[in-house]
Amino acid sequence: MSKKKSKSKHTKTEMKKSTKAVLYLAAVVAILATIILIIAENTEKRIMVRNSSDIKLEYVKAYFVDSEGPVSDDEMVFENLSKGEKSKLLLDKIDLAYRQANLEIRFKFEGYDELFVDAGYFNDIFKGSISVDFENLNEGKVLLKVKANTGVLPSPNISCDEEHVVNLAEGYVEE
């Protein structure tokens, strides 16, 4: 009884040049995307107030509050912002974990009473950026936009993207 041995040669086939080019291009795109994400995460963390309304802002005060009151003594204050002006302050990391905090914003337009809004929901360590924008709506009303950004990856425990209509003539904030 004789056994026949099958001789099979396994040969390697070379990749096509177009396939190599596609793989190299995909690797370069992945590296560039990673670099862009790293840069975006390491950008300056700040709070910025922009007055695009026609009325001068005498002051804007922002601070975090929970059910027991202000979370810390640190108050972010911006003063004397005329039309088209903006101002920013650097933000440190703020531990708001398990506090169910809000960002309270108190503001006063020249010739009007002080008003305030509680914006957002912060229940985690916040190390992001905040923007507060005031824009004209119509006679005696200003649109207040408050947005907090936690970076490239959003946190389910931080939510702040709100708009409020400020009725200066009547002296209240519409919801």
Tab-separated table of C-alpha atoms in Angstrom:
chain	number	residue	atom	x	y	z
A	1	MET	CA	0.000	0.000	0.000
A	2	SER	CA	1.511	3.171	-1.099
A	3	LYS	CA	0.434	6.580	-0.127
A	4	LYS	CA	0.676	9.412	-2.465
A	5	LYS	CA	1.837	12.586	-0.997
A	6	SER	CA	0.318	15.616	-2.439
A	7	LYS	CA	2.720	18.359	-2.910
A	8	SER	CA	1.129	21.729	-2.762
A	9	LYS	CA	3.062	24.877	-2.741
A	10	HIS	CA	1.719	27.840	-0.882
A	11	THR	CA	2.801	30.930	-2.634
A	12	LYS	CA	2.364	34.403	-1.361
A	13	THR	CA	0.752	36.805	-3.694
A	14	GLU	CA	1.815	40.375	-3.446
A	15	MET	CA	-0.670	43.079	-2.630
A	16	LYS	CA	-1.653	45.346	-5.430
A	17	LYS	CA	-0.178	48.822	-5.333
A	18	SER	CA	-3.641	50.352	-5.133
A	19	THR	CA	-4.491	48.231	-2.068
A	20	LYS	CA	-1.252	49.297	-0.372
A	21	ALA	CA	-2.004	52.933	-1.133
A	22	VAL	CA	-5.489	52.654	0.381
A	23	LEU	CA	-4.096	51.039	3.553
A	24	TYR	CA	-1.394	53.699	3.923
A	25	LEU	CA	-3.960	56.446	3.366
A	26	ALA	CA	-6.270	54.934	6.012
A	27	ALA	CA	-3.372	54.801	8.497
A	28	VAL	CA	-2.467	58.450	7.840
A	29	VAL	CA	-6.111	59.536	8.261
A	30	ALA	CA	-6.361	57.628	11.567
A	31	ILE	CA	-3.165	59.240	12.878
A	32	LEU	CA	-4.326	62.738	11.870
A	33	ALA	CA	-7.741	62.187	13.483
A	34	THR	CA	-6.046	61.090	16.717
A	35	ILE	CA	-3.817	64.182	16.720
A	36	ILE	CA	-6.806	66.479	16.136
A	37	LEU	CA	-8.748	64.840	18.993
A	38	ILE	CA	-5.793	65.219	21.365
A	39	ILE	CA	-5.430	68.901	20.472
A	40	ALA	CA	-9.174	69.491	20.896
A	41	GLU	CA	-9.185	67.872	24.345
A	42	ASN	CA	-6.245	69.971	25.507
A	43	THR	CA	-7.592	73.361	24.452
A	44	GLU	CA	-7.927	76.118	27.001
A	45	LYS	CA	-10.890	75.609	29.354
A	46	ARG	CA	-12.678	78.908	29.831
A	47	ILE	CA	-15.907	80.765	30.374
A	48	MET	CA	-16.687	83.439	27.798
A	49	VAL	CA	-19.392	86.110	27.926
A	50	ARG	CA	-20.337	87.863	24.690
A	51	ASN	CA	-22.667	90.873	24.518
A	52	SER	CA	-24.178	91.128	21.035
A	53	SER	CA	-27.138	93.155	22.290
A	54	ASP	CA	-27.556	96.916	21.897
A	55	ILE	CA	-27.618	97.471	25.665
A	56	LYS	CA	-24.533	97.710	27.855
A	57	LEU	CA	-24.115	94.919	30.394
A	58	GLU	CA	-23.087	96.391	33.745
A	59	TYR	CA	-22.088	92.975	35.051
A	60	VAL	CA	-22.490	89.226	34.662
A	61	LYS	CA	-21.806	86.946	37.635
A	62	ALA	CA	-21.634	83.189	37.173
A	63	TYR	CA	-21.216	80.492	39.809
A	64	PHE	CA	-22.282	76.914	40.465
A	65	VAL	CA	-25.056	76.196	42.968
A	66	ASP	CA	-26.538	72.999	44.355
A	67	SER	CA	-29.527	72.418	46.648
A	68	GLU	CA	-27.650	73.966	49.588
A	69	GLY	CA	-26.480	77.114	47.808
A	70	PRO	CA	-23.231	78.132	46.111
A	71	VAL	CA	-20.785	75.253	45.632
A	72	SER	CA	-17.752	77.466	46.288
A	73	ASP	CA	-16.853	81.067	46.991
A	74	ASP	CA	-15.410	81.446	43.502
A	75	GLU	CA	-17.562	83.818	41.508
A	76	MET	CA	-16.771	84.536	37.877
A	77	VAL	CA	-17.448	88.252	37.320
A	78	PHE	CA	-17.514	90.150	34.033
A	79	GLU	CA	-18.085	93.902	34.089
A	80	ASN	CA	-18.974	96.685	31.651
A	81	LEU	CA	-19.504	94.818	28.386
A	82	SER	CA	-20.709	97.130	25.618
A	83	LYS	CA	-22.253	96.029	22.325
A	84	GLY	CA	-19.973	93.608	20.488
A	85	GLU	CA	-17.587	93.094	23.397
A	86	LYS	CA	-16.615	89.763	24.881
A	87	SER	CA	-14.616	88.736	27.894
A	88	LYS	CA	-13.254	85.418	29.095
A	89	LEU	CA	-11.781	83.839	32.194
A	90	LEU	CA	-9.861	80.593	32.515
A	91	LEU	CA	-11.659	77.759	34.294
A	92	ASP	CA	-10.094	75.215	36.585
A	93	LYS	CA	-11.463	71.716	36.996
A	94	ILE	CA	-14.571	71.869	39.202
A	95	ASP	CA	-15.713	68.816	41.173
A	96	LEU	CA	-19.500	68.762	40.903
A	97	ALA	CA	-19.845	64.977	41.162
A	98	TYR	CA	-23.086	63.897	42.881
A	99	ARG	CA	-24.078	67.536	43.542
A	100	GLN	CA	-26.806	67.970	40.923
A	101	ALA	CA	-25.581	71.525	40.447
A	102	ASN	CA	-26.705	74.315	38.147
A	103	LEU	CA	-24.828	77.269	36.734
A	104	GLU	CA	-26.437	80.406	38.133
A	105	ILE	CA	-25.966	83.477	35.977
A	106	ARG	CA	-26.838	86.898	37.420
A	107	PHE	CA	-26.731	89.851	35.068
A	108	LYS	CA	-27.678	93.507	34.964
A	109	PHE	CA	-28.215	95.617	31.882
A	110	GLU	CA	-27.692	99.361	32.172
A	111	GLY	CA	-30.963	100.995	33.233
A	112	TYR	CA	-32.672	97.708	34.188
A	113	ASP	CA	-32.947	95.520	37.288
A	114	GLU	CA	-30.733	92.518	38.018
A	115	LEU	CA	-32.078	89.197	36.711
A	116	PHE	CA	-30.799	85.639	36.938
A	117	VAL	CA	-31.195	82.195	35.386
A	118	ASP	CA	-30.227	78.721	36.525
A	119	ALA	CA	-28.777	76.913	33.552
A	120	GLY	CA	-27.856	73.315	32.895
A	121	TYR	CA	-27.333	70.200	34.957
A	122	PHE	CA	-23.854	69.402	36.282
A	123	ASN	CA	-23.388	66.120	38.146
A	124	ASP	CA	-19.791	65.216	37.349
A	125	ILE	CA	-16.316	66.711	37.379
A	126	PHE	CA	-16.488	69.627	34.948
A	127	LYS	CA	-13.371	70.474	32.990
A	128	GLY	CA	-14.790	72.143	29.931
A	129	SER	CA	-15.758	75.465	28.432
A	130	ILE	CA	-18.834	77.628	28.948
A	131	SER	CA	-20.210	80.299	26.641
A	132	VAL	CA	-22.800	82.896	27.642
A	133	ASP	CA	-24.191	84.984	24.769
A	134	PHE	CA	-26.643	87.889	24.849
A	135	GLU	CA	-28.342	88.782	21.527
A	136	ASN	CA	-31.067	91.219	20.482
A	137	LEU	CA	-34.516	89.772	19.850
A	138	ASN	CA	-36.897	92.684	19.547
A	139	GLU	CA	-37.895	95.782	21.479
A	140	GLY	CA	-37.166	95.208	25.160
A	141	LYS	CA	-36.182	91.533	24.789
A	142	VAL	CA	-32.790	89.841	24.706
A	143	LEU	CA	-31.971	86.202	23.940
A	144	LEU	CA	-29.606	84.588	26.460
A	145	LYS	CA	-27.780	81.457	25.268
A	146	VAL	CA	-25.839	79.319	27.744
A	147	LYS	CA	-23.802	76.368	26.533
A	148	ALA	CA	-21.304	74.154	28.336
A	149	ASN	CA	-18.976	71.931	26.367
A	150	THR	CA	-17.183	69.046	28.056
A	151	GLY	CA	-14.848	68.251	25.170
A	152	VAL	CA	-14.892	65.804	22.297
A	153	LEU	CA	-16.755	63.103	24.201
A	154	PRO	CA	-19.922	64.373	25.899
A	155	SER	CA	-20.703	63.420	29.480
A	156	PRO	CA	-24.161	62.006	30.248
A	157	ASN	CA	-23.964	63.707	33.653
A	158	ILE	CA	-23.453	67.218	32.284
A	159	SER	CA	-26.071	68.893	30.160
A	160	CYS	CA	-26.164	72.606	29.408
A	161	ASP	CA	-27.425	73.983	26.102
A	162	GLU	CA	-30.178	76.453	26.896
A	163	GLU	CA	-31.826	79.564	25.531
A	164	HIS	CA	-33.784	82.057	27.630
A	165	VAL	CA	-35.768	85.087	26.509
A	166	VAL	CA	-35.064	88.015	28.826
A	167	ASN	CA	-37.918	90.515	28.957
A	168	LEU	CA	-36.127	93.634	30.146
A	169	ALA	CA	-39.181	95.890	29.914
A	170	GLU	CA	-41.187	93.675	32.305
A	171	GLY	CA	-38.183	92.574	34.393
A	172	TYR	CA	-38.357	88.784	34.124
A	173	VAL	CA	-36.916	85.812	32.237
A	174	GLU	CA	-39.335	83.895	30.013
A	175	GLU	CA	-38.864	80.155	29.846
